[in-house]
XYZ file of C-alpha atoms in Angstrom:
282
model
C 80.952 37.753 43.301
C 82.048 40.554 41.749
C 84.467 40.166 38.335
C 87.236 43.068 37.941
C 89.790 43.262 35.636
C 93.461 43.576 36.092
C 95.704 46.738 35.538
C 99.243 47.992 35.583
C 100.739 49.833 38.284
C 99.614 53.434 38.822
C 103.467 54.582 38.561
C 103.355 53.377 34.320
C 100.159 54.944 34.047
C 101.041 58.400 35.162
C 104.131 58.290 33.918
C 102.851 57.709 30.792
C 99.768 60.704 30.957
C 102.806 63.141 31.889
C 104.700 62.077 28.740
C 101.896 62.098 26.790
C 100.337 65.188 27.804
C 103.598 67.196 27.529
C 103.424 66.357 23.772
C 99.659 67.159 22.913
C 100.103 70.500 24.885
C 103.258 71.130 22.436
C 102.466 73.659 19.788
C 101.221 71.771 16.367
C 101.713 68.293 18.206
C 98.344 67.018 17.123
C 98.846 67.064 13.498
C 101.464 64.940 13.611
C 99.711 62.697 16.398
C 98.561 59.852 13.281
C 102.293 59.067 12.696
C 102.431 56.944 15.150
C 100.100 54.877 18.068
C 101.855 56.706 21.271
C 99.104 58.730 21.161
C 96.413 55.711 21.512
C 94.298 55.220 24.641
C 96.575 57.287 27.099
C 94.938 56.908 30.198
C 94.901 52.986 29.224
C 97.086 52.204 31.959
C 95.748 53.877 34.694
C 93.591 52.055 37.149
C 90.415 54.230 35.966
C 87.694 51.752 35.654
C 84.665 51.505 37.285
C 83.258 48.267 39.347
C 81.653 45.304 36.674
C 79.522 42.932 39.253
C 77.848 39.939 37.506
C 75.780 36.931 38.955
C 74.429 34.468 37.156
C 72.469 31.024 37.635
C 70.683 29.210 35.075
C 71.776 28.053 31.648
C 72.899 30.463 28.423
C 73.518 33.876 30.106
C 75.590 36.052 28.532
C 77.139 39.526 30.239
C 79.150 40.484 28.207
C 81.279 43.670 25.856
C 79.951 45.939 28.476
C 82.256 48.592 29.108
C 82.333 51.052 32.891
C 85.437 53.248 32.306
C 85.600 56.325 34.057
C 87.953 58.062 31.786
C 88.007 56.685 28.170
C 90.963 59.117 25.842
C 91.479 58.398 22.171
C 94.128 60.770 19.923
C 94.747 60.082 15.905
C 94.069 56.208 16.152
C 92.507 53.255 14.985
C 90.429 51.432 18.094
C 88.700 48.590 17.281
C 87.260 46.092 20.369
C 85.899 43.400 18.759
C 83.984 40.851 21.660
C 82.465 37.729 20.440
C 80.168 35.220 23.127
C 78.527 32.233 22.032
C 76.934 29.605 24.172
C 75.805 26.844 22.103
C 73.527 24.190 24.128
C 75.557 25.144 27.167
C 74.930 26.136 30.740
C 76.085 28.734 32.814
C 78.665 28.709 35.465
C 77.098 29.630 38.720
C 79.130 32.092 40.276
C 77.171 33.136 43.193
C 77.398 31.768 46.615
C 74.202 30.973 47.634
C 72.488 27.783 46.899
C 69.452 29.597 44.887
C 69.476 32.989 42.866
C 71.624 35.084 41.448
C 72.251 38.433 43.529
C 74.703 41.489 42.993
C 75.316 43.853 45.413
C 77.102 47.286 44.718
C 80.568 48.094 45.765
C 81.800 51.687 46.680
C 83.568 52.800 44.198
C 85.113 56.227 42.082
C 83.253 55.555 38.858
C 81.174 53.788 36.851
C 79.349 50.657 38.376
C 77.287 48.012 36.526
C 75.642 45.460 38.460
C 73.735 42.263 36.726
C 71.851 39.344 38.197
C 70.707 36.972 35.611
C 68.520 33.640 36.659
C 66.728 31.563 34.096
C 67.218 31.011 30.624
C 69.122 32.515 27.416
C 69.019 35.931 29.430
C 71.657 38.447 27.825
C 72.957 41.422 28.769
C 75.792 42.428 26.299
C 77.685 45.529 24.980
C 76.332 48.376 27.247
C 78.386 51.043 28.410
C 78.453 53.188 31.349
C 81.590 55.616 30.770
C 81.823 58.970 32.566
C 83.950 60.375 30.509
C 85.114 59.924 26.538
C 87.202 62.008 24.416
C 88.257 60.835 20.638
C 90.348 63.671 18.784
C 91.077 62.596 15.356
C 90.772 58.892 15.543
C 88.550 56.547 15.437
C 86.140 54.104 17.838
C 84.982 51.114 16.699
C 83.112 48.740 19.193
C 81.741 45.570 18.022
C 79.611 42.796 20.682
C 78.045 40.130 19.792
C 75.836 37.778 21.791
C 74.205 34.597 20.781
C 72.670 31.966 22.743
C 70.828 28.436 20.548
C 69.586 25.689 22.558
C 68.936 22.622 20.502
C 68.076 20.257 22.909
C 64.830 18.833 24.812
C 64.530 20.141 28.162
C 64.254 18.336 31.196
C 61.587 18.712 33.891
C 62.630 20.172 37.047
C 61.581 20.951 40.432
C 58.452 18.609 41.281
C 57.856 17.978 37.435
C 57.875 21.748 36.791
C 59.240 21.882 32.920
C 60.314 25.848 33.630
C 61.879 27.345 36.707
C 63.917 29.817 37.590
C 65.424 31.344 40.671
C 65.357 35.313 41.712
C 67.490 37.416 40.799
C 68.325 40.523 42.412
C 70.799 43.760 41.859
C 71.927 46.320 44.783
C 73.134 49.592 43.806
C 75.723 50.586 45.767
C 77.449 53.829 46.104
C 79.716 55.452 42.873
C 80.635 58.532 41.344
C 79.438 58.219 37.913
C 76.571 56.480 35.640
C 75.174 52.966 37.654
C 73.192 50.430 35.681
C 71.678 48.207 38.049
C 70.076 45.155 35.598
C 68.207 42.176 37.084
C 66.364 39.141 34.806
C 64.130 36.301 35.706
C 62.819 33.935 33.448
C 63.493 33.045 29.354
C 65.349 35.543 26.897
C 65.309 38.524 28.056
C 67.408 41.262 26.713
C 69.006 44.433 27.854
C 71.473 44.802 25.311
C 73.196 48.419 23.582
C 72.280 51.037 25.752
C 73.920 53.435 26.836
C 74.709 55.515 30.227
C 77.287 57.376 28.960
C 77.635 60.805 30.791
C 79.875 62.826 28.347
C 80.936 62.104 24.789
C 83.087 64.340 23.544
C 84.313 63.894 19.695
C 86.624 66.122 17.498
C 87.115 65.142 14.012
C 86.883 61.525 14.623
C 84.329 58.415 14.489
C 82.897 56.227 17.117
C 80.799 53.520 15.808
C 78.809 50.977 18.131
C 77.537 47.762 16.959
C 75.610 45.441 19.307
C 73.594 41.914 17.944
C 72.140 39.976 20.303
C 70.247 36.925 19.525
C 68.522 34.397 21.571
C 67.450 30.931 20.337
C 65.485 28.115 22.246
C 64.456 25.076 19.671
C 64.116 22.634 22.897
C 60.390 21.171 23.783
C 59.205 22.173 27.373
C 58.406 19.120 29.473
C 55.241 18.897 31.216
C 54.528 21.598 33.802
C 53.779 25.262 33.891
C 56.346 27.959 34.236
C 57.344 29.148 38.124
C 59.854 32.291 38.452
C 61.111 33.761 40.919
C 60.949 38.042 41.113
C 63.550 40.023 39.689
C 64.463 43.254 41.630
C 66.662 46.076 40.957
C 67.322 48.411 43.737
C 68.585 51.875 43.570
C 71.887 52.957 45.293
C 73.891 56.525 46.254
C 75.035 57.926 42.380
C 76.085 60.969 41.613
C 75.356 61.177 37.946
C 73.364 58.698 35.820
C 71.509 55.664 37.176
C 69.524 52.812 35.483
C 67.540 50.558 36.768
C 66.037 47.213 34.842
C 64.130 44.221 36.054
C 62.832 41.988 34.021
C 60.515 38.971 34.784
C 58.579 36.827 32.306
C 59.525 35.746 28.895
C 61.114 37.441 25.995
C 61.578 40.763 27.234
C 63.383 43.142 25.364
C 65.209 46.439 26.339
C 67.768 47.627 23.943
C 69.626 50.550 22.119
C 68.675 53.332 24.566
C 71.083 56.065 23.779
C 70.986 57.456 27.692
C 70.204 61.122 28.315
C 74.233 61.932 28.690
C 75.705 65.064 26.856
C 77.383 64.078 23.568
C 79.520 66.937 21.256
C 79.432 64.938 17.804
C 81.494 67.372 16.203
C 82.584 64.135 14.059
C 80.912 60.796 13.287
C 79.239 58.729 15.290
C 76.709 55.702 14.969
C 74.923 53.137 17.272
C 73.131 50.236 15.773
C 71.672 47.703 18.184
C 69.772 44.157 17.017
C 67.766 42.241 19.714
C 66.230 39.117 18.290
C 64.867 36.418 20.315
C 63.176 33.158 18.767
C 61.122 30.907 20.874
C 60.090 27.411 18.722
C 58.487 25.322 21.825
C-alpha cells in the first residue's frame, strides 16, 4: 500500500554530515561554500524521510511533488525539483488491495507522514509538503509541480446504469514525530494541492520559491444516471507536531495554497504561488 522511496546506506550518509560539518564549522568556510556543490543537500543521503502512503482507485488521480522530509539542509546552491504529471484520457492504477475503495492507513514512523486515499474522478493531490525541518544558507530553493488531468472522452455508464460512481475512500493517521497530513477524496475534481505543513523554515540569505498548478479537465458527457459516492473519511492519529486533516466528498472541491501555521525565519526570499483550476463541460 504504502509507496517509499529508496536511500543509500546510513554509513555514506553520516560519513558525509561529518565531512561536511567539519568544514561549515571551519572559520570563514561559508563564504567560500558557492565554489563548489559539496555543500548541496548534506543530509541528502541519510535515510531522513518521513512515510508517503497513497491509495488510489478510479481514473485520473494524481499524488504527486509532495515532499515529507524530516530534515531538509541547503548551503550556497542552486536546487531546483522540477515534477511534471499528466494523465491524458487515462485511468488510474489501482494499488489497493481490496476489491472497492481506496484506504491508507498510517505507519509508525520518526517524521513526517502523509497519507492519501483518492476514489473517483480527476482527484489531485500534488506538491504539498510536510517537512519538519528546513534550513537554506545562501542558496537557493526552487520547487516546481505540476498536475494536469483532461478527459476527452464519453463516459460509460456503470454500476446498474449509474453514469457516476465512486468508491470510499478513507485515510488513518497513524503515529509520527512530525507534521501528518491525512487527505481523503470522493467523487469528481477535487483538489488539495500547495499547502503546506511545514514546521520550521529557516532561511539565511537565500531564496525558496514554490510553484504548484493544478488543473483538472473533464470534456466527457455523463451517461444516464445520477451520481452515487461513497464517504470520504480522514481520521486523526498520535502526532507530535502538526496535523491536517482533509476529506472531501462531492464535486469540484478545492483546498489549496494554505501556508500551515509552522514557524518560518525569512531572513531571505521566499514565495509560494499555488493555481487550482478545475473545468467541468458535461
Amino acid at each position: 500500500m504504502g509507496q517509499r522511496g529508496l536511500h543509500a546506506a546510513p554509513g555514506v550518509g553520516v560519513q558525509k554530515v561529518r565531512s561536511a560539518a567539519a568544514v561549515v564549522f571551519t572559520a570563514g568556510a561559508l563564504v567560500f561554500a558557492g565554489a563548489g556543490d559539496a555543500f548541496g543537500d548534506m543530509l541528502e543521503d541519510v535515510p531522513l524521510s518521513g512515510e508517503e502512503n497513497t491509495d488510489q482507485y478510479g481514473e485520473q488521480n494524481l499524488s504527486c511533488g509532495n515532499s515529507a522530509r524530516l530534515v531538509r539542509l541547503n548551503i550556497a546552491r542552486t536546487v531546483h525539483r522540477k515534477q511534471l504529471c499528466v494523465d491524458d484520457d487515462g485511468h488510474t492504477r489501482n494499488h489497493n488491495a481490496h476489491v472497492r475503495g481506496a484506504q491508507t492507513v498510517g505507519a509508525t514512523t520518526l517524521g513526517p507522514q502523509t497519507n492519501t486515499a483518492q476514489a473517483g474522478k480527476q482527484n489531485l493531490a500534488c506538491g504539498n509538503s510536510a517537512d519538519l525541518v528546513t534550513v537554506n544558507v545562501a542558496g537557493t530553493m526552487a520547487w516546481d509541480t505540476t498536475c494536469t488531468t483532461t478527459d476527452h472522452g464519453a463516459q460509460q455508464p456503470r454500476s446498474g446504469g449509474s453514469a457516476n460512481y465512486s468508491e470510499g475512500a478513507r485515510s488513518v493517521g497513524g503515529t509520527s514525530v512530525g507534521p501528518q497530513v491525512n487527505t481523503a477524496q470522493v467523487g469528481q475534481q477535487n483538489l488539495y494541492c500547495g499547502n503546506s505543513s511545514d514546521t520550521l523554515t529557516v532561511n539565511l540569505l537565500g531564496a525558496i520559491s514554490k510553484h504548484t498548478t493544478c488543473t483538472a479537465a473533464d470534456y466527457s458527457r455523463s451517461g444516464p444516471g445520477e451520481a452515487h459516492r461513497g464517504q470520504a473519511s480522514a481520521d486523526a492519529g498520535r502526532v507530535v507536531g502538526l496535523e491536517t486533516n482533509t476529506a472531501q466528498n462531492g464535486r469540484q472541491n478545492q483546498t489549496c495554497g494554505n501556508p500551515g501555521t509552522g514557524l518560518e525565519i525569512p531572513l531571505g526570499s521566499a514565495e509560494r504561488q499555488t493555481r487550482c483550476t478545475v473545468h467541468d463541460g458535461a
